């Protein structure tokens, strides 16, 4: 039996996915169907590159529709952590080994349409910084077994 997965999304990410789904189910689906129809009218389908390309686009679109439908159905809207505290959906700036890095703590779906990199809450560093406040120094064990310290420099909700 498949494990039920819950997709944690900000309200904004949920809305973007819903908009994408509506576009794919409506306008894009009709556009692809029209391309298939036009290519089909050209005759021999076995050597018709336009027809093959349109069918491939149709397959990819239907796959994405299924993926979005499942994610929206199984999603949970997360409440943003207050500014200064690291939580799911926070934009976090950390200092690690003298380097500052900025990430969003969460899933790939949360940052859809942004330029942020992701840090998952299940990763060792994600677990260590979740709940931390700006200025906190937290330690975690890296996958190579080394104990590392991270300083939380900034934390704000992804808006």
XYZ file of N, CA and C in Angstrom:
477
model
N 0.843 -1.177 0.000
C 0.000 0.000 0.000
C 0.886 1.237 0.000
N 0.568 2.195 -0.833
C 1.366 3.404 -0.965
C 1.218 4.274 0.282
N 2.327 4.920 0.621
C 2.321 5.811 1.772
C 1.660 7.122 1.369
N 0.753 7.612 2.210
C 0.112 8.894 1.930
C 1.108 10.005 2.196
N 1.291 10.864 1.205
C 2.222 11.974 1.332
C 1.436 13.262 1.440
N 1.847 14.113 2.348
C 1.238 15.426 2.503
C 2.230 16.448 1.959
N 1.745 17.328 1.106
C 2.568 18.370 0.517
C 2.324 19.653 1.293
N 3.374 20.151 1.928
C 3.258 21.376 2.705
C 3.492 22.558 1.780
N 2.498 23.434 1.685
C 2.566 24.571 0.776
C 2.168 25.852 1.483
N 2.771 26.948 1.048
C 2.281 28.243 1.490
C 1.004 28.519 0.699
N 0.210 29.457 1.151
C -1.007 29.804 0.418
C -0.666 30.276 -0.986
N 0.412 31.041 -1.118
C 0.828 31.545 -2.427
C 1.208 30.401 -3.374
N 1.978 29.429 -2.872
C 2.370 28.289 -3.703
C 1.138 27.482 -4.112
N 0.203 27.300 -3.189
C -1.046 26.583 -3.483
C -1.809 27.295 -4.598
N -1.921 28.629 -4.484
C -2.645 29.411 -5.492
C -1.981 29.327 -6.856
N -0.643 29.363 -6.899
C 0.089 29.260 -8.172
C -0.152 27.900 -8.820
N -0.131 26.847 -8.007
C -0.368 25.506 -8.550
C -1.795 25.389 -9.082
N -2.737 25.987 -8.374
C -4.132 25.954 -8.810
C -4.312 26.686 -10.137
N -3.632 27.829 -10.289
C -3.672 28.580 -11.542
C -3.060 27.776 -12.681
N -1.924 27.133 -12.411
C -1.282 26.310 -13.435
C -2.199 25.168 -13.860
N -2.849 24.530 -12.895
C -3.762 23.438 -13.206
C -4.906 23.920 -14.092
N -5.480 25.064 -13.759
C -6.583 25.608 -14.567
C -6.116 25.892 -15.991
N -4.918 26.439 -16.135
C -4.372 26.730 -17.474
C -4.164 25.439 -18.267
N -3.585 24.437 -17.618
C -3.298 23.174 -18.306
C -4.582 22.422 -18.673
N -5.589 22.472 -17.808
C -6.841 21.764 -18.089
C -7.685 22.494 -19.131
N -7.482 23.770 -19.261
C -8.298 24.563 -20.185
C -7.562 24.932 -21.449
N -6.974 26.116 -21.443
C -6.345 26.716 -22.615
C -5.269 25.827 -23.246
N -4.347 25.307 -22.448
C -3.258 24.502 -22.995
C -3.763 23.189 -23.578
N -4.694 22.553 -22.891
C -5.256 21.290 -23.382
C -5.934 21.500 -24.742
N -6.691 22.599 -24.871
C -7.365 22.911 -26.144
C -6.362 23.212 -27.252
N -5.315 23.943 -26.906
C -4.271 24.284 -27.880
C -3.596 23.022 -28.416
N -3.279 22.102 -27.540
C -2.626 20.854 -27.953
C -3.586 20.013 -28.790
N -4.841 19.945 -28.401
C -5.838 19.183 -29.176
C -5.968 19.758 -30.581
N -5.913 21.079 -30.697
C -5.995 21.720 -32.017
C -4.776 21.337 -32.861
N -3.580 21.349 -32.268
C -2.356 20.969 -32.995
C -2.442 19.526 -33.477
N -2.974 18.650 -32.642
C -3.126 17.242 -33.035
C -4.097 17.134 -34.203
N -5.188 17.853 -34.122
C -6.200 17.837 -35.178
C -5.627 18.327 -36.508
N -4.887 19.422 -36.468
C -4.279 19.976 -37.681
C -3.270 18.985 -38.261
N -2.440 18.412 -37.418
C -1.427 17.454 -37.882
C -2.078 16.190 -38.427
N -3.166 15.754 -37.794
C -3.877 14.565 -38.246
C -4.445 14.779 -39.651
N -4.870 15.998 -39.942
C -5.450 16.314 -41.243
C -4.408 16.292 -42.355
N -3.134 16.319 -42.004
C -2.067 16.303 -43.005
C -1.860 14.922 -43.614
N -2.443 13.902 -43.028
C -2.340 12.573 -43.629
C -1.504 11.618 -42.817
N -0.580 10.922 -43.478
C 0.233 9.839 -42.910
C 0.826 10.228 -41.550
N 0.298 9.614 -40.479
C 0.714 9.961 -39.129
C 2.051 9.339 -38.736
N 2.436 8.251 -39.403
C 3.670 7.564 -39.024
C 4.914 8.399 -39.301
N 4.846 9.291 -40.248
C 5.999 10.134 -40.582
C 5.683 11.608 -40.381
N 4.730 11.895 -39.540
C 4.299 13.270 -39.313
C 4.904 13.773 -38.000
N 6.014 14.552 -38.097
C 6.723 15.049 -36.926
C 5.860 15.960 -36.067
N 5.014 16.775 -36.715
C 4.140 17.683 -35.973
C 3.148 16.926 -35.118
N 2.633 15.824 -35.674
C 1.676 15.001 -34.941
C 2.363 14.352 -33.737
N 3.559 13.796 -33.971
C 4.287 13.129 -32.887
C 4.631 14.122 -31.771
N 5.067 15.325 -32.156
C 5.413 16.353 -31.161
C 4.180 16.768 -30.362
N 3.051 16.920 -31.038
C 1.820 17.324 -30.355
C 1.350 16.227 -29.392
N 1.467 14.971 -29.799
C 1.074 13.860 -28.907
C 1.991 13.804 -27.683
N 3.282 14.078 -27.889
C 4.216 14.088 -26.766
C 3.870 15.238 -25.812
N 3.557 16.409 -26.360
C 3.160 17.556 -25.530
C 1.886 17.223 -24.763
N 0.970 16.520 -25.410
C -0.276 16.129 -24.757
C 0.019 15.193 -23.576
N 0.894 14.243 -23.801
C 1.242 13.291 -22.744
C 1.887 14.005 -21.548
N 2.803 14.914 -21.817
C 3.461 15.657 -20.737
C 2.454 16.527 -19.992
N 1.562 17.166 -20.729
C 0.561 18.021 -20.096
C -0.363 17.202 -19.195
N -0.823 16.056 -19.680
C -1.719 15.219 -18.875
C -1.007 14.697 -17.630
N 0.284 14.380 -17.765
C 1.058 13.937 -16.604
C 1.172 15.029 -15.554
N 1.416 16.255 -16.006
C 1.524 17.376 -15.074
C 0.169 17.681 -14.430
N -0.917 17.529 -15.195
C -2.262 17.726 -14.637
C -2.503 16.728 -13.501
N -2.129 15.484 -13.729
C -2.289 14.459 -12.695
C -1.453 14.800 -11.466
N -0.202 15.200 -11.685
C 0.682 15.555 -10.580
C 0.111 16.725 -9.774
N -0.332 17.770 -10.460
C -0.890 18.933 -9.768
C -2.161 18.578 -9.005
N -3.007 17.755 -9.612
C -4.256 17.342 -8.963
C -3.966 16.622 -7.651
N -3.002 15.707 -7.679
C -2.640 14.959 -6.475
C -2.046 15.890 -5.427
N -1.134 16.755 -5.841
C -0.492 17.654 -4.876
C -1.502 18.613 -4.244
N -2.412 19.146 -5.042
C -3.416 20.051 -4.488
C -4.371 19.305 -3.552
N -4.740 18.096 -3.932
C -5.649 17.297 -3.110
C -5.009 16.925 -1.774
N -3.709 16.619 -1.812
C -3.018 16.131 -0.619
C -2.176 17.204 0.066
N -2.467 18.463 -0.208
C -1.640 19.528 0.361
C -2.210 20.028 1.690
N -1.326 20.615 2.442
C -1.693 21.264 3.694
C -1.072 22.646 3.646
N -1.888 23.662 3.865
C -1.396 25.031 3.874
C -0.695 25.270 5.204
N 0.548 25.723 5.114
C 1.306 25.966 6.340
C 1.185 27.430 6.745
N 1.221 27.627 8.032
C 1.237 28.976 8.583
C 2.697 29.403 8.638
N 2.966 30.584 8.150
C 4.335 31.080 8.178
C 4.784 31.338 9.607
N 6.044 31.001 9.862
C 6.638 31.315 11.160
C 6.811 32.827 11.235
N 6.777 33.384 12.421
C 6.950 34.838 12.533
C 8.355 35.253 12.093
N 8.480 36.500 11.675
C 9.788 37.024 11.281
C 10.758 36.832 12.437
N 11.964 36.369 12.099
C 12.985 36.142 13.113
C 13.056 34.713 13.608
N 12.074 33.888 13.238
C 12.045 32.481 13.641
C 12.009 31.608 12.388
N 12.797 30.543 12.382
C 12.861 29.638 11.242
C 11.731 28.621 11.329
N 10.962 28.514 10.257
C 9.896 27.523 10.161
C 9.674 27.155 8.704
N 8.788 26.198 8.470
C 8.453 25.811 7.100
C 8.023 27.051 6.316
N 8.600 27.239 5.151
C 8.251 28.377 4.316
C 9.040 29.635 4.652
N 10.015 29.542 5.554
C 10.840 30.711 5.884
C 11.980 30.863 4.892
N 12.279 32.117 4.554
C 13.503 32.436 3.814
C 14.563 32.630 4.891
N 15.584 31.776 4.866
C 16.575 31.738 5.932
C 17.958 32.049 5.373
N 18.650 32.959 6.034
C 20.051 33.203 5.709
C 20.870 32.641 6.858
N 21.814 31.758 6.508
C 22.659 31.123 7.516
C 24.119 31.410 7.197
N 24.928 31.279 8.218
C 26.370 31.347 8.021
C 26.931 29.986 8.386
N 27.636 29.401 7.445
C 28.225 28.073 7.620
C 29.658 28.140 7.125
N 30.603 27.859 7.987
C 32.028 27.904 7.623
C 32.418 29.247 7.011
N 31.882 30.333 7.547
C 32.232 31.666 7.065
C 31.505 32.110 5.805
N 30.652 31.256 5.254
C 29.894 31.598 4.049
C 28.431 31.824 4.389
N 27.863 32.919 3.851
C 26.433 33.163 4.036
C 25.675 32.552 2.866
N 24.590 31.858 3.186
C 23.751 31.222 2.172
C 22.295 31.474 2.522
N 21.477 31.644 1.493
C 20.054 31.878 1.714
C 19.253 30.760 1.056
N 18.306 30.221 1.809
C 17.460 29.118 1.356
C 16.027 29.363 1.808
N 15.129 28.567 1.260
C 13.780 28.470 1.804
C 13.696 27.102 2.455
N 13.220 27.074 3.683
C 13.034 25.802 4.371
C 11.685 25.246 3.944
N 11.698 24.141 3.229
C 10.444 23.550 2.761
C 10.657 22.641 1.572
N 9.594 22.439 0.821
C 9.630 21.548 -0.337
C 9.819 22.345 -1.616
N 10.150 21.648 -2.680
C 10.338 22.265 -3.990
C 9.076 23.012 -4.432
N 7.917 22.508 -4.061
C 6.652 23.136 -4.470
C 6.451 24.507 -3.829
N 7.007 24.717 -2.657
C 6.849 25.996 -1.979
C 7.489 27.120 -2.774
N 8.624 26.841 -3.408
C 9.359 27.905 -4.095
C 9.047 27.995 -5.581
N 7.997 27.325 -6.026
C 7.633 27.402 -7.441
C 7.488 28.865 -7.838
N 8.188 29.237 -8.888
C 8.089 30.603 -9.383
C 9.011 31.591 -8.672
N 9.931 31.098 -7.838
C 10.908 31.978 -7.188
C 12.309 31.535 -7.587
N 13.289 32.307 -7.192
C 14.691 31.975 -7.494
C 15.413 31.356 -6.306
N 14.684 31.020 -5.255
C 15.325 30.500 -4.053
C 15.705 29.035 -4.193
N 16.804 28.688 -3.516
C 17.187 27.292 -3.368
C 16.410 26.726 -2.190
N 16.329 25.410 -2.133
C 15.545 24.719 -1.102
C 16.454 24.044 -0.083
N 16.002 24.063 1.151
C 16.589 23.248 2.201
C 15.404 22.489 2.802
N 15.436 21.179 2.732
C 14.290 20.428 3.234
C 14.334 20.324 4.757
N 13.166 20.331 5.382
C 13.126 20.216 6.843
C 13.574 18.843 7.336
N 13.636 17.855 6.427
C 14.066 16.515 6.822
C 15.577 16.337 6.756
N 16.276 17.305 6.142
C 17.736 17.215 6.051
C 18.338 17.492 7.424
N 19.570 17.029 7.666
C 20.189 17.280 8.977
C 20.240 18.772 9.331
N 20.627 19.617 8.388
C 20.705 21.049 8.670
C 19.305 21.649 8.821
N 18.357 21.163 8.033
C 16.975 21.648 8.142
C 16.380 21.346 9.499
N 16.612 20.127 9.990
C 16.122 19.751 11.324
C 16.762 20.613 12.407
N 18.046 20.926 12.215
C 18.773 21.685 13.233
C 18.289 23.124 13.326
N 17.981 23.745 12.187
C 17.627 25.170 12.239
C 16.137 25.425 12.424
N 15.293 24.419 12.175
C 13.855 24.643 12.336
C 13.551 25.014 13.788
N 12.873 26.133 13.964
C 12.532 26.632 15.291
C 13.576 27.580 15.873
N 14.749 27.653 15.220
C 15.796 28.554 15.710
C 15.410 30.007 15.433
N 16.009 30.898 16.169
C 15.753 32.337 16.014
C 17.015 33.018 15.484
N 16.834 34.204 14.917
C 17.964 34.962 14.405
C 18.986 35.153 15.520
N 20.244 34.858 15.203
C 21.327 34.964 16.180
C 21.676 33.642 16.833
N 20.773 32.652 16.760
C 21.057 31.342 17.352
C 22.171 30.641 16.581
N 22.994 29.911 17.323
C 24.011 29.051 16.726
C 23.586 27.621 17.045
N 23.366 26.836 16.001
C 22.933 25.453 16.186
C 23.956 24.522 15.553
N 24.012 23.317 16.064
C 24.933 22.317 15.534
C 24.150 21.169 14.927
N 24.762 20.535 13.963
C 24.164 19.349 13.361
C 25.275 18.448 12.870
N 24.937 17.193 12.669
C 25.892 16.236 12.146
C 25.674 16.104 10.648
N 26.691 16.447 9.892
C 26.624 16.371 8.426
C 26.628 14.908 7.993
N 26.195 14.636 6.764
C 26.187 13.250 6.278
C 27.560 12.568 6.340
N 28.648 13.349 6.300
C 29.983 12.755 6.379
C 30.422 12.475 7.821
N 29.514 12.774 8.797
C 29.800 12.495 10.194
C 30.400 13.655 10.961
N 30.754 14.741 10.283
C 31.343 15.901 10.954
C 30.261 16.708 11.671
N 30.631 17.247 12.823
C 29.736 18.118 13.576
C 29.999 19.549 13.108
N 28.947 20.223 12.622
C 29.088 21.576 12.097
C 28.182 22.534 12.855
N 28.611 23.789 12.950
C 27.813 24.836 13.581
C 27.318 25.807 12.519
N 26.081 26.251 12.696
C 25.441 27.173 11.767
C 24.884 28.331 12.580
N 25.080 29.539 12.071
C 24.502 30.721 12.702
C 23.335 31.197 11.846
N 22.181 31.394 12.468
C 21.009 31.910 11.758
C 21.151 33.428 11.708
N 21.311 33.968 10.501
C 21.538 35.407 10.324
C 20.216 36.160 10.078
N 19.278 35.508 9.383
C 17.992 36.151 9.084
C 16.947 35.074 8.835
N 15.704 35.383 9.150
C 14.593 34.471 8.899
C 13.338 35.316 8.724
N 12.689 35.135 7.583
C 11.444 35.866 7.331
C 10.509 34.960 6.528
N 9.215 35.194 6.620
C 8.272 34.372 5.860
C 8.442 34.591 4.356
N 8.291 33.540 3.600
C 8.260 33.640 2.137
C 6.931 34.255 1.777
N 6.972 35.432 1.204
C 5.709 36.115 0.894
C 5.502 36.255 -0.535
